[in-house]
Coordinates of C-alpha atoms and ligand atoms in Angstrom, one line a residue:
X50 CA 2.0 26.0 -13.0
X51 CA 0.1 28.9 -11.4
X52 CA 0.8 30.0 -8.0
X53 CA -2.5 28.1 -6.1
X54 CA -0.9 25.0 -8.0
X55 CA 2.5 25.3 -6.3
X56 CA 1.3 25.3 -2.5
X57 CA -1.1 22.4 -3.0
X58 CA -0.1 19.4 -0.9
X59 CA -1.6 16.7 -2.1
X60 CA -1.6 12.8 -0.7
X61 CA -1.7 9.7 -3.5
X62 CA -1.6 6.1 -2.7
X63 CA -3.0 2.6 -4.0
X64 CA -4.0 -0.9 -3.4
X65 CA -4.3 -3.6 -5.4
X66 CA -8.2 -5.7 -5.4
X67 CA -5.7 -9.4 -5.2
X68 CA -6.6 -11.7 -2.6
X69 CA -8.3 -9.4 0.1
X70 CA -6.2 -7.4 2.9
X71 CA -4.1 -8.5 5.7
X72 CA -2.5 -6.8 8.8
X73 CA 0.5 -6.0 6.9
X74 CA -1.4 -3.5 4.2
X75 CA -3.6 -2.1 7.1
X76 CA -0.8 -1.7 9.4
X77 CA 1.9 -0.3 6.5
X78 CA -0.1 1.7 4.7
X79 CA -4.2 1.9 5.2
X80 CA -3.9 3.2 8.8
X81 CA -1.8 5.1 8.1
X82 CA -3.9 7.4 5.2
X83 CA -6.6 8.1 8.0
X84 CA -4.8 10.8 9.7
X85 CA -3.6 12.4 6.5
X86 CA -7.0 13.3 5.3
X87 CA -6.9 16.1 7.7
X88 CA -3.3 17.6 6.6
X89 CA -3.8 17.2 2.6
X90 CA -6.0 17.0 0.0
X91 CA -5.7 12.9 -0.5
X92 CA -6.5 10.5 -3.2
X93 CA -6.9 6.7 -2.3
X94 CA -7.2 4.2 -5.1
X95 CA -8.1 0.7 -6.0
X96 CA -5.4 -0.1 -8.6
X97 CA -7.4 -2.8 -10.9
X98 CA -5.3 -2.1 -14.0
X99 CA -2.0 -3.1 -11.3
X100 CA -4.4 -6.5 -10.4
X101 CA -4.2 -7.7 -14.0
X102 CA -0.7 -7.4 -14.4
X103 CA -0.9 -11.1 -13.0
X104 CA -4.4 -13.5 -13.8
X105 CA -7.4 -12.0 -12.2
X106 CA -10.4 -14.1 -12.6
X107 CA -13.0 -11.8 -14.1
X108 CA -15.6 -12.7 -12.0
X109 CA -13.9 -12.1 -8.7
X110 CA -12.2 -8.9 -9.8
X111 CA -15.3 -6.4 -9.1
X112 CA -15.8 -7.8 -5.7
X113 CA -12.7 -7.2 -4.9
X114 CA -12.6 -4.0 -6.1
X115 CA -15.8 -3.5 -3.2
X116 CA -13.7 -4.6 -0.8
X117 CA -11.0 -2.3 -0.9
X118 CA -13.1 0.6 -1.2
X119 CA -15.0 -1.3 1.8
X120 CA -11.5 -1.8 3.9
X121 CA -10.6 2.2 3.1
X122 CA -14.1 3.7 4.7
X123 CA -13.9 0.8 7.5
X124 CA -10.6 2.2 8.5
X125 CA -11.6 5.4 8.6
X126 CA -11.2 7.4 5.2
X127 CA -14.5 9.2 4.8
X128 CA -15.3 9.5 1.0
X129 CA -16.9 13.1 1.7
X130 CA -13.8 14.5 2.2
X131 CA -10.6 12.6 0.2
X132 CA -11.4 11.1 -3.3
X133 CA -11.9 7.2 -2.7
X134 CA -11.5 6.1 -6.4
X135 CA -11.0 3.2 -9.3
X136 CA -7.9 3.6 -11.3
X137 CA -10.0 2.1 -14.6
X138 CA -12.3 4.2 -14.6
X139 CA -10.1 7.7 -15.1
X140 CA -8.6 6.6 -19.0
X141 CA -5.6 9.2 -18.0
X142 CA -3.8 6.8 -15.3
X143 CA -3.0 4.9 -18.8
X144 CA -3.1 7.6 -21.0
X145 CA 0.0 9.1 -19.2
X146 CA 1.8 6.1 -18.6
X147 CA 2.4 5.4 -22.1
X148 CA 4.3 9.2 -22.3
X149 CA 6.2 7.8 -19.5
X150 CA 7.0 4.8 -20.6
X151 CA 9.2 6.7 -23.3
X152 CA 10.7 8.7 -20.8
X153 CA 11.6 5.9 -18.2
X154 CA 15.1 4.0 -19.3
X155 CA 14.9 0.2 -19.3
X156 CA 18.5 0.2 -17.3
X157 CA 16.0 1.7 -14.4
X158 CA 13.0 -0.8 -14.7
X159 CA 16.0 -3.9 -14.9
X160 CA 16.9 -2.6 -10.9
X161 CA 13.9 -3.0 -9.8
X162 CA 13.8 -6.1 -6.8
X163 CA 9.9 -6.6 -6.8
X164 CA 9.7 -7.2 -10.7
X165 CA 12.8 -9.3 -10.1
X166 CA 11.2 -11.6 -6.9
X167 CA 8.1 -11.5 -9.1
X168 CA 8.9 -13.2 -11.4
X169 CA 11.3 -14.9 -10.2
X170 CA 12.8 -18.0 -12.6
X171 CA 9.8 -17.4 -14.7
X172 CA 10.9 -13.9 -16.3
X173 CA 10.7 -15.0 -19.8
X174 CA 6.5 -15.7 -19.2
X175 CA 5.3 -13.4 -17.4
X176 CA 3.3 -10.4 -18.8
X177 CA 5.0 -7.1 -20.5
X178 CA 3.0 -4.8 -17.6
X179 CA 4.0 -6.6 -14.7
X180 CA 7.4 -5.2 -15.9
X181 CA 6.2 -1.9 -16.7
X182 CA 4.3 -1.8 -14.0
X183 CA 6.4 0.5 -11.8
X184 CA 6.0 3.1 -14.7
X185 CA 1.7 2.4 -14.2
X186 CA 2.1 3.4 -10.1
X187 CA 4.3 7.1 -11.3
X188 CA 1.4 7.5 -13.7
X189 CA -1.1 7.2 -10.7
X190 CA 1.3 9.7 -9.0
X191 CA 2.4 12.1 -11.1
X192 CA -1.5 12.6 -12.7
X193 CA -2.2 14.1 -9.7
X194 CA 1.0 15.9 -9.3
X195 CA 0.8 14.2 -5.7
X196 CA 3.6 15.3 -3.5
X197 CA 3.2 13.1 -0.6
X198 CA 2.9 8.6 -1.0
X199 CA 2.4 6.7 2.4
X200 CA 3.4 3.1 1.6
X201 CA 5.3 0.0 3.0
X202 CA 8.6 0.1 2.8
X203 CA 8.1 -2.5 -0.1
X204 CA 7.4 0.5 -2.7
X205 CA 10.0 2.6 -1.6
X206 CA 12.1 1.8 -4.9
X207 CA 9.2 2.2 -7.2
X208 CA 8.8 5.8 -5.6
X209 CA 12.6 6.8 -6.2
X210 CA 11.7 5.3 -9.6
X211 CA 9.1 8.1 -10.0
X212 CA 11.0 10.9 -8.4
X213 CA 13.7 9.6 -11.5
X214 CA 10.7 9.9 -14.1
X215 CA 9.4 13.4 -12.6
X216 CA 13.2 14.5 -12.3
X217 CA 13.9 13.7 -15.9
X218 CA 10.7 14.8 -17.8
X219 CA 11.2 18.3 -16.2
X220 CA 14.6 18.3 -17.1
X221 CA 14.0 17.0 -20.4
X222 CA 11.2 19.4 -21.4
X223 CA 12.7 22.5 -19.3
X224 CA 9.6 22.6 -17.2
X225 CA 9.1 22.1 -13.9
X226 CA 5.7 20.6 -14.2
X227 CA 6.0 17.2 -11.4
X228 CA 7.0 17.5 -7.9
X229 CA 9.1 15.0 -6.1
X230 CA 7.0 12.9 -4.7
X231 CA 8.3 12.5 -0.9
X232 CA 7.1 8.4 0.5
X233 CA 5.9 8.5 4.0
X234 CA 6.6 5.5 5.8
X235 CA 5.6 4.9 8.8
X236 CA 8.7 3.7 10.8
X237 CA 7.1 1.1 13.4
X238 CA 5.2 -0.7 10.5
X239 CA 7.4 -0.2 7.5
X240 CA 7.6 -4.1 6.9
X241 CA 5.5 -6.4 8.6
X242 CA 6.7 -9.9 8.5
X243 CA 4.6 -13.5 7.8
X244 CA 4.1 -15.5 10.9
X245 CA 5.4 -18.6 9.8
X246 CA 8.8 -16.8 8.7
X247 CA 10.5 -13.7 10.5
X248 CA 12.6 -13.0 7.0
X249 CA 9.5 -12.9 4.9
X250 CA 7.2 -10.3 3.9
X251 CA 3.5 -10.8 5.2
X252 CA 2.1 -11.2 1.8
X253 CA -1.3 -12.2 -0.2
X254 CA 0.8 -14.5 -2.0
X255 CA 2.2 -16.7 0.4
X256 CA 0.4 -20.3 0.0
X257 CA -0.1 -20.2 3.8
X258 CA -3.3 -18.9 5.3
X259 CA -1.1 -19.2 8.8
X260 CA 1.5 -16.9 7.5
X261 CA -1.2 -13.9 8.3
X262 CA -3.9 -12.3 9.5
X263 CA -6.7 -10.6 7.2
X264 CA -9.1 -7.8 8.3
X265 CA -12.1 -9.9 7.8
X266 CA -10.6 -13.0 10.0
X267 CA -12.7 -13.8 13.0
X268 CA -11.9 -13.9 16.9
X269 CA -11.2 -17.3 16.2
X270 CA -8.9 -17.4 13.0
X271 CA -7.3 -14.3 14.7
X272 CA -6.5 -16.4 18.0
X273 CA -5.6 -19.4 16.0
X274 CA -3.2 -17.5 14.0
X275 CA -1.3 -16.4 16.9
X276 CA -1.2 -19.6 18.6
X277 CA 0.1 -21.3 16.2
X278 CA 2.8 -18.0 14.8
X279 CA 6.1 -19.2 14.8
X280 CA 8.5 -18.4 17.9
X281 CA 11.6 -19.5 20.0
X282 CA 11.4 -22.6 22.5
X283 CA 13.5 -20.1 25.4
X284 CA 11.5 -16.6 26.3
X285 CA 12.2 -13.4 25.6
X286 CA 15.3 -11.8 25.4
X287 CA 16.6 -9.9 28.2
X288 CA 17.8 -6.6 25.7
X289 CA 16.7 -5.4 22.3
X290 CA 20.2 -6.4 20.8
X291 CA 19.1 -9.6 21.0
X292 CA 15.7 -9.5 18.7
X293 CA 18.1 -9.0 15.9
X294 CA 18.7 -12.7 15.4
X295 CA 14.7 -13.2 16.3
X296 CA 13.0 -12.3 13.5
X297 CA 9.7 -13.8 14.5
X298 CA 9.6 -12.4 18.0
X299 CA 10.3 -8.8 17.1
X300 CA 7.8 -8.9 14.6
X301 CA 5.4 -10.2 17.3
X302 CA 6.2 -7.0 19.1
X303 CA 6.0 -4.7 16.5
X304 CA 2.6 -5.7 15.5
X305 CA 1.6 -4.7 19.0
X306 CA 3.5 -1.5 19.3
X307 CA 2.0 -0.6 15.4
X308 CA -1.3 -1.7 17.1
X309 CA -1.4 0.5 20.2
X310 CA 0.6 3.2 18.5
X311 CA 3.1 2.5 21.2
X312 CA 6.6 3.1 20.8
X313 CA 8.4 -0.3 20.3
X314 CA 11.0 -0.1 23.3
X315 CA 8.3 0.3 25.8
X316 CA 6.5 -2.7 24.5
X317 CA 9.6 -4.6 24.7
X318 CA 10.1 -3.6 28.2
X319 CA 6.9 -5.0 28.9
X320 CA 7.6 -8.6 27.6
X321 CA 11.6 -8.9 28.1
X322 CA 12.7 -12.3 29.4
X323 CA 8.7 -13.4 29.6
X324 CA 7.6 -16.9 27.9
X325 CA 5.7 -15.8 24.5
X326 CA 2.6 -17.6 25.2
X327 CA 2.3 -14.5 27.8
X328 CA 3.3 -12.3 25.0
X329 CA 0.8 -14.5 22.4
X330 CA -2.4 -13.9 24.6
X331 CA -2.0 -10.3 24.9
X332 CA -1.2 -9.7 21.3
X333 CA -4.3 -11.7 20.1
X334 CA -6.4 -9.5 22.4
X335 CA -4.7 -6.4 20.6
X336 CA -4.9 -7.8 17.4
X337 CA -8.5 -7.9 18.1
X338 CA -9.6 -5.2 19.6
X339 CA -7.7 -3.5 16.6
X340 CA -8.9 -5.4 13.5
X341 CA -12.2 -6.9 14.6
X342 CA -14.1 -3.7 14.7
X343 CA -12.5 -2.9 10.8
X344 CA -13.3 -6.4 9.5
X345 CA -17.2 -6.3 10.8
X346 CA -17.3 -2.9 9.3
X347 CA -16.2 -4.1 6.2
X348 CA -18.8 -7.4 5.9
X349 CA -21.3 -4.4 6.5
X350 CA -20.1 -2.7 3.8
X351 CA -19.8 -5.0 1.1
X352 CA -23.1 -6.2 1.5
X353 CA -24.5 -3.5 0.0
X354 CA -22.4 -3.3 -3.2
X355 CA -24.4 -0.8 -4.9
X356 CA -23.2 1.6 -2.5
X357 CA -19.4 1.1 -3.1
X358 CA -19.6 1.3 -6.6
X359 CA -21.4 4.7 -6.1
X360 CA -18.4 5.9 -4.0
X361 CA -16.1 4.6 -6.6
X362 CA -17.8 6.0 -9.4
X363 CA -18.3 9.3 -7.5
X364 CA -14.7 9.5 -6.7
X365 CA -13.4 9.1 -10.1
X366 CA -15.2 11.6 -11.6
X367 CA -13.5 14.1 -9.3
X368 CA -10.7 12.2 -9.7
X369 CA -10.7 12.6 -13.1
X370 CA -11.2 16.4 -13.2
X371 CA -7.8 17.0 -12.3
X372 CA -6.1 14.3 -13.9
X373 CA -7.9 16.0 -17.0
X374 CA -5.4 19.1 -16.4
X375 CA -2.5 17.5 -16.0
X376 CA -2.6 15.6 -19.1
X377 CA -3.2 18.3 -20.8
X378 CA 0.0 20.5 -19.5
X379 CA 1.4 17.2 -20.4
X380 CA 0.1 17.2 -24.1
X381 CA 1.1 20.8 -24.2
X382 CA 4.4 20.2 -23.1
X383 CA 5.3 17.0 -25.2
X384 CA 3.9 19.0 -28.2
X385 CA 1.4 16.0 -28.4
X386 CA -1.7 18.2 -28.4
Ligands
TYM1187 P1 -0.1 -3.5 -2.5 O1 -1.5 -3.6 -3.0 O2 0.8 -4.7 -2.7 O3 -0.1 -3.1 -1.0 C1 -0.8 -2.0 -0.5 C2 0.0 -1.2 0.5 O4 0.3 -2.1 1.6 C3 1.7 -2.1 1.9 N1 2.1 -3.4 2.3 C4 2.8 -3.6 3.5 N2 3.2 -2.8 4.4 C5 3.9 -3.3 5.5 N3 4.1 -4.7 5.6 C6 3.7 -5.5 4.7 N4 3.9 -6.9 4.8 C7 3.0 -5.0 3.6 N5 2.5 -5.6 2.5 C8 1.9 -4.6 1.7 C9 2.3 -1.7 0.5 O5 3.6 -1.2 0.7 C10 1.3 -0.7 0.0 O6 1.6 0.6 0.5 N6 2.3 -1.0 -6.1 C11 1.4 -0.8 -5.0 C12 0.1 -0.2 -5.3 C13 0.1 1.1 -6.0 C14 0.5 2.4 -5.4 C15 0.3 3.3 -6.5 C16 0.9 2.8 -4.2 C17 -0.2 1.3 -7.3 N7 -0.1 2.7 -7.6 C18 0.6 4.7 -6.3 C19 1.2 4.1 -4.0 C20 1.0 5.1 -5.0 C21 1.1 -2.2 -4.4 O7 1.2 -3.2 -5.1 O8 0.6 -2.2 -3.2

């Protein structure tokens, strides 16, 4: 690794084109890259070949594919200056993961929860890669040699999982070719929750629209959605302790406080021992204010489709000039080349 190589910081993180985005991606992870684009050099992709791992219909798959590049630039990432990109289209993302794959122990990828809730009582049917998938997302990571992964707290064990990969192919090679990756997740909107169930994860896969709030969602849906989110029949509690057997209150708050970049406590303060319809109104009009402005963006945005696939093909090439490198210290390395 030469010296220049060492100091360079350098941001990774993905999302998958299933089922459009909700408030829980944006809030977890997509806001959160914005700011980062000014600290590192930063890589944001649209992770197709993670899509397929369950049945994408073919025709829908490219338009979704628009939409997340749409959702990134909406939100702020401007493609001039971090690499917006599409994991298919750099051949290395795969490439590597196969060397991995033979470095990763199955005793690791049998730990891991989201694989497990996945698939659920279905494990004998479901496809190879959504099991190896976790080794797919320290590909995406460690082909850039990225040293920095803002996600949900939902990834959080597939990023130890790739610290364990880096860790062990440097040790196993005697080479200190991969950094650590460190996950940066934010704290306020590590997990945000479905609105029909405090204990759930806000999720593309829930069977209920109701359960959350997408970026394209009108003033109307948005409202709706809110109305109707689940609650308690008495108001608010009078101290924080109490939230902790309120799951759907406290994740009415901290959708505010992740909104308005205000510290939870002081929203709390704001709303303690008040009736939630009080609470409801407000949050809608944050919500709004918040996600509206995003979602019209994006409608913009994907009507001109010809212009996202130029980002996403622009992107990959550069992408793909330094995943070019690292594949080939890795070739060196293995003795492969
Ligand atoms: P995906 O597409 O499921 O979600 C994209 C991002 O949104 C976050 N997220 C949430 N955050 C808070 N509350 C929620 N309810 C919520 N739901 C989703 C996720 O944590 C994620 O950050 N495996 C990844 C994609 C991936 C990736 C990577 C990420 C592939 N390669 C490399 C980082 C680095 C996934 O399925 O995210």
């Amino acid at each position: 690794m030469s010296n220049e190589e060492k100091i360079i910081k350098r941001v990774l993180s993905g999302v998958q084109p299933t089922g459009g985005l909700h408030l829980g991606n944006y809030l977890g992870a997509i806001k959160n890259f914005v700011p980062l684009q000014d600290k590192y050099q930063s890589l944001f992709c649209v992770v197709d070949l993670h899509a397929i791992t369950v049945w994408q219909e073919p025709e829908e798959l490219a338009a979704k594919k628009c939409e997340v590049a749409a959702a990134f630039i909406a939100s702020g990432i401007d493609p001039n200056r971090s690499i917006i990109f599409n994991q298919s289209q750099v051949s290395e993302h795969t490439q590597l993961a196969w060397i991995l794959n033979c470095v990763a122990r199955m005793g690791w990828l049998n730990r891991m929860t989201q694989f497990k809730d996945k698939a659920g009582k279905n494990k004998e049917n479901v496809s190879v890669g959504l099991f190896s998938y976790p080794v797919l997302m320290a590909s995406d990571i460690m082909l850039y040699k990225a040293t920095h992964v803002p996600v949900g707290e939902d990834q959080k064990q597939h990023l130890e999982l790739t610290r364990d990969i880096a860790q062990k192919f440097n040790n196993d090679f005697k080479k200190d070719i991969f950094p650590l990756p460190e996950p940066i997740i934010m704290e306020n909107a590590a997990r945000i929750m479905s609105l029909r169930d405090g204990t759930k994860k806000m999720s593309k896969s829930d069977t209920s629209d109701y359960s959350r709030i997408m970026l394209t969602d009108s003033k109307d849906e948005i409202c709706k959605k809110i109305r109707k989110a689940k609650t308690n029949a008495m108001p608010l509690p009078k101290t924080i302790k109490e939230l902790d057997t309120m799951p759907e209150a406290k994740n009415l708050l901290t959708i505010y406080s992740a909104c308005l970049d205000e510290k939870f406590e002081s929203i709390f303060n704001k709303y303690q021992g008040k009736n939630f319809s009080e609470l409801k109104e407000d949050l809608t009009e944050v919500i709004i204010n918040k996600i509206s402005p995003i979602g019209e963006e994006m409608k913009k945005l994907m009507g001109d489709k010809v212009y996202l696939q130029k980002i996403l093909e622009n992107g990959s090439l550069k992408a793909k000039k330094i995943a070019i490198n690292v594949l080939q210290e890795v070739h060196e390395t293995t003795g492969l080349n």
